[in-house]
PDB file of C-alpha atoms in Angstrom:
ATOM      1  CA  MET A   1      77.655 130.444 109.706  1.00 97.00           C
ATOM      2  CA  GLN A   2      76.859 126.782 109.420  1.00 97.00           C
ATOM      3  CA  ALA A   3      75.558 124.878 112.433  1.00 98.00           C
ATOM      4  CA  HIS A   4      75.525 121.100 112.077  1.00 98.00           C
ATOM      5  CA  VAL A   5      73.650 118.860 114.517  1.00 98.00           C
ATOM      6  CA  LEU A   6      75.932 115.931 115.270  1.00 98.00           C
ATOM      7  CA  GLY A   7      73.643 114.433 117.893  1.00 98.00           C
ATOM      8  CA  SER A   8      70.103 115.412 118.876  1.00 98.00           C
ATOM      9  CA  GLY A   9      69.298 112.961 121.674  1.00 98.00           C
ATOM     10  CA  ALA A  10      69.575 113.295 125.423  1.00 97.00           C
ATOM     11  CA  GLY A  11      71.844 111.108 127.556  1.00 95.00           C
ATOM     12  CA  GLY A  12      71.697 107.534 126.320  1.00 96.00           C
ATOM     13  CA  GLY A  13      70.502 108.518 122.848  1.00 98.00           C
ATOM     14  CA  PHE A  14      67.546 106.869 121.126  1.00 98.00           C
ATOM     15  CA  PRO A  15      66.812 104.061 121.427  1.00 98.00           C
ATOM     16  CA  GLN A  16      68.552 103.874 124.798  1.00 97.00           C
ATOM     17  CA  TRP A  17      70.564 100.671 125.144  1.00 97.00           C
ATOM     18  CA  ASN A  18      68.730  99.336 128.222  1.00 97.00           C
ATOM     19  CA  CYS A  19      65.299 100.894 127.762  1.00 96.00           C
ATOM     20  CA  ASN A  20      62.048  99.251 126.763  1.00 96.00           C
ATOM     21  CA  CYS A  21      59.783 102.256 127.132  1.00 96.00           C
ATOM     22  CA  ASP A  22      57.062 102.613 124.518  1.00 96.00           C
ATOM     23  CA  ASN A  23      59.303 104.626 122.178  1.00 98.00           C
ATOM     24  CA  CYS A  24      62.363 102.385 122.399  1.00 98.00           C
ATOM     25  CA  ALA A  25      60.406  99.147 122.175  1.00 97.00           C
ATOM     26  CA  ARG A  26      58.391 100.293 119.158  1.00 98.00           C
ATOM     27  CA  PHE A  27      61.541 101.560 117.420  1.00 98.00           C
ATOM     28  CA  ARG A  28      63.178  98.146 117.700  1.00 98.00           C
ATOM     29  CA  GLN A  29      59.992  96.565 116.370  1.00 98.00           C
ATOM     30  CA  GLY A  30      59.850  98.960 113.419  1.00 98.00           C
ATOM     31  CA  ALA A  31      56.479 100.163 114.677  1.00 98.00           C
ATOM     32  CA  ILE A  32      57.196 103.888 115.058  1.00 98.00           C
ATOM     33  CA  ASN A  33      57.958 106.637 112.554  1.00 98.00           C
ATOM     34  CA  ALA A  34      61.083 107.910 114.296  1.00 98.00           C
ATOM     35  CA  ARG A  35      64.805 108.399 113.716  1.00 98.00           C
ATOM     36  CA  ALA A  36      67.621 107.006 115.816  1.00 98.00           C
ATOM     37  CA  ARG A  37      69.530 109.703 117.663  1.00 98.00           C
ATOM     38  CA  THR A  38      72.997 109.957 119.157  1.00 98.00           C
ATOM     39  CA  GLN A  39      73.735 112.074 122.206  1.00 98.00           C
ATOM     40  CA  SER A  40      73.568 115.824 121.788  1.00 97.00           C
ATOM     41  CA  SER A  41      76.369 117.845 120.241  1.00 98.00           C
ATOM     42  CA  ILE A  42      76.699 120.413 117.473  1.00 98.00           C
ATOM     43  CA  ALA A  43      79.490 121.950 115.412  1.00 98.00           C
ATOM     44  CA  VAL A  44      79.658 125.476 113.995  1.00 98.00           C
ATOM     45  CA  SER A  45      81.806 126.964 111.238  1.00 98.00           C
ATOM     46  CA  ALA A  46      82.223 130.251 109.408  1.00 97.00           C
ATOM     47  CA  ASP A  47      83.914 128.716 106.351  1.00 95.00           C
ATOM     48  CA  ASP A  48      82.870 125.037 106.227  1.00 94.00           C
ATOM     49  CA  THR A  49      86.518 124.117 106.807  1.00 95.00           C
ATOM     50  CA  GLU A  50      87.384 124.844 110.439  1.00 98.00           C
ATOM     51  CA  TRP A  51      84.735 123.620 112.863  1.00 98.00           C
ATOM     52  CA  VAL A  52      84.170 124.333 116.553  1.00 98.00           C
ATOM     53  CA  LEU A  53      82.856 121.253 118.346  1.00 98.00           C
ATOM     54  CA  ILE A  54      80.352 122.207 121.038  1.00 98.00           C
ATOM     55  CA  ASN A  55      80.169 119.447 123.641  1.00 98.00           C
ATOM     56  CA  ALA A  56      81.938 116.131 123.128  1.00 98.00           C
ATOM     57  CA  SER A  57      79.388 113.320 123.186  1.00 97.00           C
ATOM     58  CA  PRO A  58      80.249 109.693 124.014  1.00 97.00           C
ATOM     59  CA  ASP A  59      78.985 109.023 120.463  1.00 98.00           C
ATOM     60  CA  ILE A  60      81.563 111.315 118.850  1.00 98.00           C
ATOM     61  CA  ARG A  61      83.292 108.497 116.939  1.00 97.00           C
ATOM     62  CA  ALA A  62      80.098 107.716 115.013  1.00 97.00           C
ATOM     63  CA  GLN A  63      79.301 111.417 114.657  1.00 98.00           C
ATOM     64  CA  ILE A  64      82.689 112.114 113.078  1.00 97.00           C
ATOM     65  CA  ASP A  65      82.176 109.266 110.609  1.00 97.00           C
ATOM     66  CA  ALA A  66      78.761 110.649 109.669  1.00 98.00           C
ATOM     67  CA  PHE A  67      80.082 114.168 108.993  1.00 98.00           C
ATOM     68  CA  PRO A  68      82.697 114.290 106.185  1.00 96.00           C
ATOM     69  CA  ALA A  69      83.703 117.886 107.013  1.00 96.00           C
ATOM     70  CA  PHE A  70      85.366 116.573 110.166  1.00 96.00           C
ATOM     71  CA  GLN A  71      87.861 114.618 108.038  1.00 94.00           C
ATOM     72  CA  PRO A  72      89.138 116.923 105.267  1.00 93.00           C
ATOM     73  CA  ALA A  73      92.136 114.593 104.657  1.00 93.00           C
ATOM     74  CA  ARG A  74      94.649 117.392 104.067  1.00 93.00           C
ATOM     75  CA  ALA A  75      97.404 115.273 105.637  1.00 93.00           C
ATOM     76  CA  ARG A  76      98.099 111.745 106.900  1.00 93.00           C
ATOM     77  CA  ARG A  77      96.526 112.749 110.211  1.00 93.00           C
ATOM     78  CA  ASP A  78      93.930 115.496 110.019  1.00 93.00           C
ATOM     79  CA  THR A  79      90.692 116.814 111.491  1.00 95.00           C
ATOM     80  CA  GLY A  80      88.268 119.616 110.767  1.00 96.00           C
ATOM     81  CA  ILE A  81      87.823 120.234 114.515  1.00 98.00           C
ATOM     82  CA  CYS A  82      89.749 123.376 115.445  1.00 98.00           C
ATOM     83  CA  ALA A  83      88.521 123.753 119.044  1.00 98.00           C
ATOM     84  CA  VAL A  84      86.115 122.303 121.594  1.00 98.00           C
ATOM     85  CA  VAL A  85      83.666 124.312 123.703  1.00 98.00           C
ATOM     86  CA  LEU A  86      82.006 122.657 126.697  1.00 98.00           C
ATOM     87  CA  MET A  87      78.780 124.109 128.072  1.00 97.00           C
ATOM     88  CA  ASP A  88      78.743 121.961 131.202  1.00 97.00           C
ATOM     89  CA  SER A  89      80.528 118.944 132.661  1.00 97.00           C
ATOM     90  CA  GLN A  90      77.782 116.362 132.172  1.00 95.00           C
ATOM     91  CA  ILE A  91      78.951 112.859 131.231  1.00 95.00           C
ATOM     92  CA  ASP A  92      77.021 112.945 127.947  1.00 95.00           C
ATOM     93  CA  HIS A  93      78.741 116.194 126.945  1.00 97.00           C
ATOM     94  CA  THR A  94      82.341 115.437 127.946  1.00 98.00           C
ATOM     95  CA  THR A  95      83.144 111.723 127.624  1.00 97.00           C
ATOM     96  CA  GLY A  96      83.905 112.136 123.923  1.00 98.00           C
ATOM     97  CA  LEU A  97      87.061 114.027 124.875  1.00 98.00           C
ATOM     98  CA  LEU A  98      88.665 110.647 125.552  1.00 97.00           C
ATOM     99  CA  THR A  99      88.121 109.644 121.940  1.00 97.00           C
ATOM    100  CA  LEU A 100      90.025 112.769 120.845  1.00 97.00           C
ATOM    101  CA  ARG A 101      93.116 111.712 122.828  1.00 97.00           C
ATOM    102  CA  GLU A 102      94.918 110.713 119.615  1.00 94.00           C
ATOM    103  CA  SER A 103      95.119 114.325 118.464  1.00 94.00           C
ATOM    104  CA  GLY A 104      98.597 115.220 117.260  1.00 91.00           C
ATOM    105  CA  VAL A 105      98.459 118.548 119.084  1.00 95.00           C
ATOM    106  CA  PRO A 106      96.954 119.611 122.412  1.00 97.00           C
ATOM    107  CA  LEU A 107      93.191 120.183 122.262  1.00 98.00           C
ATOM    108  CA  ASP A 108      92.121 123.806 122.401  1.00 98.00           C
ATOM    109  CA  LEU A 109      89.387 123.562 125.018  1.00 98.00           C
ATOM    110  CA  TYR A 110      87.056 126.346 126.157  1.00 98.00           C
ATOM    111  CA  CYS A 111      85.064 125.863 129.368  1.00 98.00           C
ATOM    112  CA  THR A 112      84.220 127.681 132.584  1.00 97.00           C
ATOM    113  CA  ASP A 113      86.238 127.482 135.790  1.00 97.00           C
ATOM    114  CA  MET A 114      83.563 125.281 137.389  1.00 96.00           C
ATOM    115  CA  VAL A 115      83.517 122.843 134.480  1.00 97.00           C
ATOM    116  CA  HIS A 116      87.314 122.711 134.572  1.00 98.00           C
ATOM    117  CA  GLN A 117      87.180 121.912 138.291  1.00 97.00           C
ATOM    118  CA  ASP A 118      84.773 119.031 137.684  1.00 97.00           C
ATOM    119  CA  LEU A 119      86.881 117.652 134.839  1.00 98.00           C
ATOM    120  CA  THR A 120      90.035 117.663 136.969  1.00 97.00           C
ATOM    121  CA  SER A 121      88.415 116.275 140.133  1.00 96.00           C
ATOM    122  CA  GLY A 122      85.199 114.225 140.103  1.00 95.00           C
ATOM    123  CA  PHE A 123      85.741 113.140 136.478  1.00 97.00           C
ATOM    124  CA  PRO A 124      89.437 113.915 135.798  1.00 97.00           C
ATOM    125  CA  VAL A 125      89.286 113.541 132.032  1.00 97.00           C
ATOM    126  CA  LEU A 126      91.478 116.606 131.480  1.00 97.00           C
ATOM    127  CA  SER A 127      94.135 115.219 133.784  1.00 97.00           C
ATOM    128  CA  MET A 128      93.964 111.927 131.901  1.00 97.00           C
ATOM    129  CA  LEU A 129      94.432 113.691 128.563  1.00 98.00           C
ATOM    130  CA  GLU A 130      97.718 115.170 129.787  1.00 96.00           C
ATOM    131  CA  HIS A 131      99.142 111.660 129.316  1.00 97.00           C
ATOM    132  CA  TYR A 132      98.015 111.680 125.668  1.00 97.00           C
ATOM    133  CA  CYS A 133      97.541 114.789 123.520  1.00 97.00           C
ATOM    134  CA  GLY A 134      97.303 117.353 126.303  1.00 97.00           C
ATOM    135  CA  VAL A 135      94.897 120.268 126.621  1.00 98.00           C
ATOM    136  CA  ASN A 136      95.224 124.012 126.112  1.00 98.00           C
ATOM    137  CA  TRP A 137      92.523 125.273 128.471  1.00 98.00           C
ATOM    138  CA  HIS A 138      90.959 128.644 127.736  1.00 98.00           C
ATOM    139  CA  PRO A 139      88.725 129.863 130.609  1.00 97.00           C
ATOM    140  CA  LEU A 140      85.300 130.665 129.257  1.00 96.00           C
ATOM    141  CA  PRO A 141      84.106 134.084 130.499  1.00 95.00           C
ATOM    142  CA  ILE A 142      80.680 134.246 132.148  1.00 93.00           C
ATOM    143  CA  ASP A 143      80.635 137.991 132.819  1.00 90.00           C
ATOM    144  CA  GLY A 144      78.748 138.719 129.601  1.00 87.00           C
ATOM    145  CA  SER A 145      81.848 139.467 127.534  1.00 95.00           C
ATOM    146  CA  SER A 146      82.336 137.879 124.145  1.00 96.00           C
ATOM    147  CA  PHE A 147      85.266 135.779 122.990  1.00 97.00           C
ATOM    148  CA  THR A 148      86.653 134.536 119.705  1.00 98.00           C
ATOM    149  CA  ILE A 149      88.501 131.372 118.704  1.00 98.00           C
ATOM    150  CA  PRO A 150      91.559 131.992 116.483  1.00 96.00           C
ATOM    151  CA  LYS A 151      90.753 129.433 113.782  1.00 96.00           C
ATOM    152  CA  ALA A 152      86.995 130.045 113.833  1.00 97.00           C
ATOM    153  CA  GLY A 153      87.163 133.024 111.507  1.00 96.00           C
ATOM    154  CA  THR A 154      84.297 135.494 111.811  1.00 98.00           C
ATOM    155  CA  LEU A 155      82.479 133.680 114.617  1.00 98.00           C
ATOM    156  CA  GLU A 156      81.984 135.391 117.959  1.00 98.00           C
ATOM    157  CA  PHE A 157      80.840 133.559 121.088  1.00 98.00           C
ATOM    158  CA  ARG A 158      79.200 134.704 124.277  1.00 98.00           C
ATOM    159  CA  ALA A 159      78.487 132.406 127.254  1.00 97.00           C
ATOM    160  CA  ILE A 160      75.352 133.151 129.249  1.00 96.00           C
ATOM    161  CA  GLN A 161      74.864 131.710 132.722  1.00 95.00           C
ATOM    162  CA  LEU A 162      72.021 129.242 133.223  1.00 94.00           C
ATOM    163  CA  SER A 163      70.540 128.109 136.518  1.00 86.00           C
ATOM    164  CA  SER A 164      71.372 124.426 136.789  1.00 78.00           C
ATOM    165  CA  LYS A 165      73.094 121.846 138.951  1.00 77.00           C
ATOM    166  CA  ALA A 166      76.502 120.335 138.385  1.00 87.00           C
ATOM    167  CA  PRO A 167      76.537 116.603 137.454  1.00 90.00           C
ATOM    168  CA  PRO A 168      75.874 113.953 140.132  1.00 90.00           C
ATOM    169  CA  TYR A 169      79.601 113.122 140.328  1.00 92.00           C
ATOM    170  CA  SER A 170      80.610 116.751 140.954  1.00 91.00           C
ATOM    171  CA  PRO A 171      82.083 117.623 144.368  1.00 90.00           C
ATOM    172  CA  HIS A 172      79.685 120.601 144.427  1.00 87.00           C
ATOM    173  CA  ARG A 173      76.580 118.830 143.085  1.00 86.00           C
ATOM    174  CA  HIS A 174      74.390 120.266 145.852  1.00 83.00           C
ATOM    175  CA  ASN A 175      76.099 123.660 145.936  1.00 87.00           C
ATOM    176  CA  PRO A 176      75.431 125.304 142.542  1.00 87.00           C
ATOM    177  CA  HIS A 177      77.909 127.853 141.221  1.00 88.00           C
ATOM    178  CA  PRO A 178      77.815 130.301 138.304  1.00 91.00           C
ATOM    179  CA  GLY A 179      79.373 128.524 135.353  1.00 93.00           C
ATOM    180  CA  ASP A 180      78.064 125.034 136.091  1.00 94.00           C
ATOM    181  CA  ASN A 181      75.979 125.328 132.932  1.00 95.00           C
ATOM    182  CA  VAL A 182      75.860 127.987 130.215  1.00 97.00           C
ATOM    183  CA  GLY A 183      74.013 128.803 127.039  1.00 97.00           C
ATOM    184  CA  LEU A 184      75.880 130.105 124.004  1.00 98.00           C
ATOM    185  CA  ALA A 185      75.052 133.037 121.751  1.00 98.00           C
ATOM    186  CA  ILE A 186      77.084 132.548 118.560  1.00 98.00           C
ATOM    187  CA  SER A 187      77.180 135.214 115.861  1.00 98.00           C
ATOM    188  CA  ASP A 188      78.883 135.552 112.502  1.00 98.00           C
ATOM    189  CA  SER A 189      80.138 139.061 111.758  1.00 96.00           C
ATOM    190  CA  ALA A 190      80.264 138.245 108.027  1.00 96.00           C
ATOM    191  CA  THR A 191      76.610 137.227 107.670  1.00 95.00           C
ATOM    192  CA  GLY A 192      75.056 138.789 110.759  1.00 96.00           C
ATOM    193  CA  GLY A 193      73.469 135.436 111.643  1.00 97.00           C
ATOM    194  CA  THR A 194      73.042 134.526 115.314  1.00 98.00           C
ATOM    195  CA  LEU A 195      72.378 131.197 117.016  1.00 98.00           C
ATOM    196  CA  PHE A 196      71.316 130.765 120.648  1.00 98.00           C
ATOM    197  CA  TYR A 197      72.179 127.252 121.815  1.00 98.00           C
ATOM    198  CA  ALA A 198      71.058 125.856 125.186  1.00 97.00           C
ATOM    199  CA  PRO A 199      70.469 122.074 125.382  1.00 95.00           C
ATOM    200  CA  GLY A 200      70.226 122.235 129.182  1.00 92.00           C
ATOM    201  CA  LEU A 201      67.675 124.958 129.856  1.00 93.00           C
ATOM    202  CA  GLY A 202      65.799 124.601 133.141  1.00 90.00           C
ATOM    203  CA  LYS A 203      64.027 127.934 132.943  1.00 91.00           C
ATOM    204  CA  ILE A 204      64.035 130.998 130.758  1.00 94.00           C
ATOM    205  CA  GLU A 205      65.389 133.684 133.039  1.00 94.00           C
ATOM    206  CA  LYS A 206      65.049 137.394 132.442  1.00 95.00           C
ATOM    207  CA  HIS A 207      68.678 137.912 131.443  1.00 95.00           C
ATOM    208  CA  LEU A 208      68.335 135.306 128.649  1.00 96.00           C
ATOM    209  CA  LYS A 209      65.415 136.964 126.901  1.00 97.00           C
ATOM    210  CA  PRO A 210      67.335 139.672 124.980  1.00 97.00           C
ATOM    211  CA  PHE A 211      69.675 137.031 123.521  1.00 97.00           C
ATOM    212  CA  MET A 212      66.784 134.777 122.602  1.00 98.00           C
ATOM    213  CA  ALA A 213      64.699 137.575 121.109  1.00 98.00           C
ATOM    214  CA  ASP A 214      67.554 138.787 118.887  1.00 97.00           C
ATOM    215  CA  ALA A 215      68.667 135.352 117.655  1.00 98.00           C
ATOM    216  CA  ASP A 216      67.902 134.094 114.165  1.00 98.00           C
ATOM    217  CA  CYS A 217      67.623 130.551 115.511  1.00 98.00           C
ATOM    218  CA  LEU A 218      66.924 129.121 118.958  1.00 98.00           C
ATOM    219  CA  LEU A 219      68.319 125.608 119.421  1.00 98.00           C
ATOM    220  CA  VAL A 220      67.057 124.783 122.889  1.00 98.00           C
ATOM    221  CA  ASP A 221      66.194 122.086 125.398  1.00 97.00           C
ATOM    222  CA  GLY A 222      63.646 119.538 124.192  1.00 97.00           C
ATOM    223  CA  THR A 223      64.278 116.805 126.764  1.00 96.00           C
ATOM    224  CA  CYS A 224      60.802 116.044 128.100  1.00 97.00           C
ATOM    225  CA  TRP A 225      57.246 116.673 126.917  1.00 94.00           C
ATOM    226  CA  THR A 226      55.760 116.895 130.418  1.00 96.00           C
ATOM    227  CA  ASN A 227      57.333 117.540 133.797  1.00 92.00           C
ATOM    228  CA  ASP A 228      56.330 114.056 135.023  1.00 93.00           C
ATOM    229  CA  GLU A 229      57.342 112.218 131.869  1.00 91.00           C
ATOM    230  CA  MET A 230      59.778 109.850 133.583  1.00 90.00           C
ATOM    231  CA  GLN A 231      57.088 108.706 136.010  1.00 91.00           C
ATOM    232  CA  ARG A 232      54.500 108.381 133.240  1.00 88.00           C
ATOM    233  CA  ARG A 233      56.846 106.192 131.218  1.00 89.00           C
ATOM    234  CA  GLU A 234      57.758 104.193 134.342  1.00 88.00           C
ATOM    235  CA  VAL A 235      61.484 104.663 133.887  1.00 89.00           C
ATOM    236  CA  GLY A 236      62.339 107.072 136.710  1.00 89.00           C
ATOM    237  CA  ARG A 237      61.098 109.243 139.537  1.00 90.00           C
ATOM    238  CA  LYS A 238      62.674 112.625 138.868  1.00 89.00           C
ATOM    239  CA  THR A 239      60.754 115.402 137.169  1.00 90.00           C
ATOM    240  CA  ALA A 240      62.116 117.255 134.181  1.00 87.00           C
ATOM    241  CA  LEU A 241      62.685 120.344 136.314  1.00 86.00           C
ATOM    242  CA  GLU A 242      64.561 118.324 138.940  1.00 88.00           C
ATOM    243  CA  MET A 243      66.871 117.122 136.166  1.00 86.00           C
ATOM    244  CA  GLY A 244      67.457 120.716 135.024  1.00 86.00           C
ATOM    245  CA  HIS A 245      65.220 120.700 131.935  1.00 92.00           C
ATOM    246  CA  LEU A 246      62.151 122.757 131.079  1.00 95.00           C
ATOM    247  CA  TYR A 247      59.279 120.539 129.960  1.00 96.00           C
ATOM    248  CA  GLN A 248      57.494 121.473 126.725  1.00 97.00           C
ATOM    249  CA  PHE A 249      53.759 121.047 127.264  1.00 97.00           C
ATOM    250  CA  GLY A 250      51.631 122.807 129.868  1.00 94.00           C
ATOM    251  CA  PRO A 251      51.584 126.120 131.728  1.00 96.00           C
ATOM    252  CA  GLY A 252      55.028 127.654 131.964  1.00 95.00           C
ATOM    253  CA  GLY A 253      56.503 125.113 129.558  1.00 97.00           C
ATOM    254  CA  MET A 254      58.817 125.591 126.604  1.00 97.00           C
ATOM    255  CA  ILE A 255      56.018 125.900 124.041  1.00 98.00           C
ATOM    256  CA  GLU A 256      54.467 128.743 125.979  1.00 97.00           C
ATOM    257  CA  ALA A 257      57.846 130.372 126.613  1.00 97.00           C
ATOM    258  CA  LEU A 258      58.951 130.265 122.963  1.00 98.00           C
ATOM    259  CA  ALA A 259      55.736 131.971 121.849  1.00 97.00           C
ATOM    260  CA  GLU A 260      57.209 135.146 123.340  1.00 97.00           C
ATOM    261  CA  PHE A 261      59.868 135.280 120.610  1.00 98.00           C
ATOM    262  CA  PRO A 262      58.370 135.833 117.138  1.00 96.00           C
ATOM    263  CA  LYS A 263      61.624 136.447 115.236  1.00 96.00           C
ATOM    264  CA  PRO A 264      63.761 133.299 115.602  1.00 98.00           C
ATOM    265  CA  ARG A 265      63.464 129.900 114.005  1.00 98.00           C
ATOM    266  CA  LYS A 266      62.743 127.522 116.904  1.00 98.00           C
ATOM    267  CA  VAL A 267      64.306 124.062 117.119  1.00 98.00           C
ATOM    268  CA  LEU A 268      64.304 121.581 120.012  1.00 98.00           C
ATOM    269  CA  ILE A 269      67.371 119.448 120.712  1.00 98.00           C
ATOM    270  CA  HIS A 270      68.493 117.022 123.473  1.00 98.00           C
ATOM    271  CA  ILE A 271      65.359 114.886 123.067  1.00 98.00           C
ATOM    272  CA  ASN A 272      64.980 112.168 125.700  1.00 97.00           C
ATOM    273  CA  ASN A 273      64.159 108.641 124.553  1.00 97.00           C
ATOM    274  CA  THR A 274      60.861 108.828 126.476  1.00 97.00           C
ATOM    275  CA  ASN A 275      59.585 111.969 124.738  1.00 97.00           C
ATOM    276  CA  PRO A 276      56.528 111.328 122.513  1.00 98.00           C
ATOM    277  CA  ILE A 277      57.694 113.975 120.013  1.00 98.00           C
ATOM    278  CA  LEU A 278      60.170 111.380 118.704  1.00 98.00           C
ATOM    279  CA  ASP A 279      57.166 109.790 116.978  1.00 98.00           C
ATOM    280  CA  GLU A 280      56.762 111.952 113.893  1.00 98.00           C
ATOM    281  CA  ASP A 281      53.126 110.845 113.563  1.00 98.00           C
ATOM    282  CA  SER A 282      52.195 111.703 117.156  1.00 98.00           C
ATOM    283  CA  GLU A 283      49.750 114.362 118.269  1.00 98.00           C
ATOM    284  CA  GLU A 284      52.563 115.886 120.331  1.00 98.00           C
ATOM    285  CA  ARG A 285      54.656 116.388 117.195  1.00 98.00           C
ATOM    286  CA  ALA A 286      51.616 117.883 115.462  1.00 98.00           C
ATOM    287  CA  ILE A 287      51.238 120.376 118.318  1.00 98.00           C
ATOM    288  CA  LEU A 288      54.834 121.505 117.851  1.00 98.00           C
ATOM    289  CA  THR A 289      54.315 121.886 114.113  1.00 98.00           C
ATOM    290  CA  ARG A 290      51.252 124.062 114.676  1.00 98.00           C
ATOM    291  CA  GLU A 291      53.321 126.214 117.029  1.00 98.00           C
ATOM    292  CA  GLY A 292      56.108 126.590 114.443  1.00 98.00           C
ATOM    293  CA  ILE A 293      58.596 124.549 116.494  1.00 98.00           C
ATOM    294  CA  GLU A 294      60.929 122.035 114.817  1.00 98.00           C
ATOM    295  CA  VAL A 295      62.638 118.967 116.254  1.00 98.00           C
ATOM    296  CA  ALA A 296      66.357 118.565 115.583  1.00 98.00           C
ATOM    297  CA  PHE A 297      67.698 115.346 114.103  1.00 98.00           C
ATOM    298  CA  ASP A 298      71.187 113.954 113.642  1.00 98.00           C
ATOM    299  CA  GLY A 299      72.680 115.462 110.477  1.00 98.00           C
ATOM    300  CA  MET A 300      70.470 118.562 110.472  1.00 98.00           C
ATOM    301  CA  ASN A 301      72.114 121.661 108.981  1.00 98.00           C
ATOM    302  CA  ILE A 302      71.201 125.196 109.969  1.00 98.00           C
ATOM    303  CA  ASP A 303      72.463 127.993 107.701  1.00 97.00           C
ATOM    304  CA  LEU A 304      72.692 131.430 109.329  1.00 97.00           C
TER     305      LEU A 304
END
């Protein structure tokens, strides 16, 4: 299995278009050792030919251009994307569906009932697509059962419920439901490799631990360094936990939590523009390195 990081940033990417926090300002000045990042999304494939897009970022047009496998040019109109899986209904994970409206066939879309409700009500992107390419919706099971995608070869997927809120626009924003947000355990029966992917991980619950312990790679939430990062950077009032993300540094944080799992390779994704780990020369990045934790970047390949 190949996993390709299309985008490694949180909502807004890095640098964020309207932000002059220390990271964004120094990036524009050329005064920071950091990479630009588009909004988070990955693609997985068993054969390097047919790719499953996981989350459709608003930056998908640039991400497609940067990844030649998405345009194999086998016909006048072609794509390497065989299906789309949505893990939630957040704006930064679904808006890219509009860019895919020119598909010559209906999009094969996998998402939970709750995500489907959001995308046909508060943000009716799926209803809009019916006037363009159309959508073949496949309900994503959240009962622990696995599912396969016809063109994805030897890949097997399993959605695992996460505790999180629906997006601010959702009709049930303040009434959480199972299926608002999921993690994905993806395995390849040909190689035996397993990836656990969860860019929106507010806490590591007991039922997640067996999946995380058995994975060969954990690609998990790296949004904020501290719980009060937004206040520290003077760009917001909400804590990381209030936004549905587990902070990295401090008691109960992601660094401490990941230390429980010795087997997997550990990679952080969905990095907010305010996070000091974006600076590759920072002490925060050095702490991660000492803990054996990597930071995803756009274009990163993970071979499992």
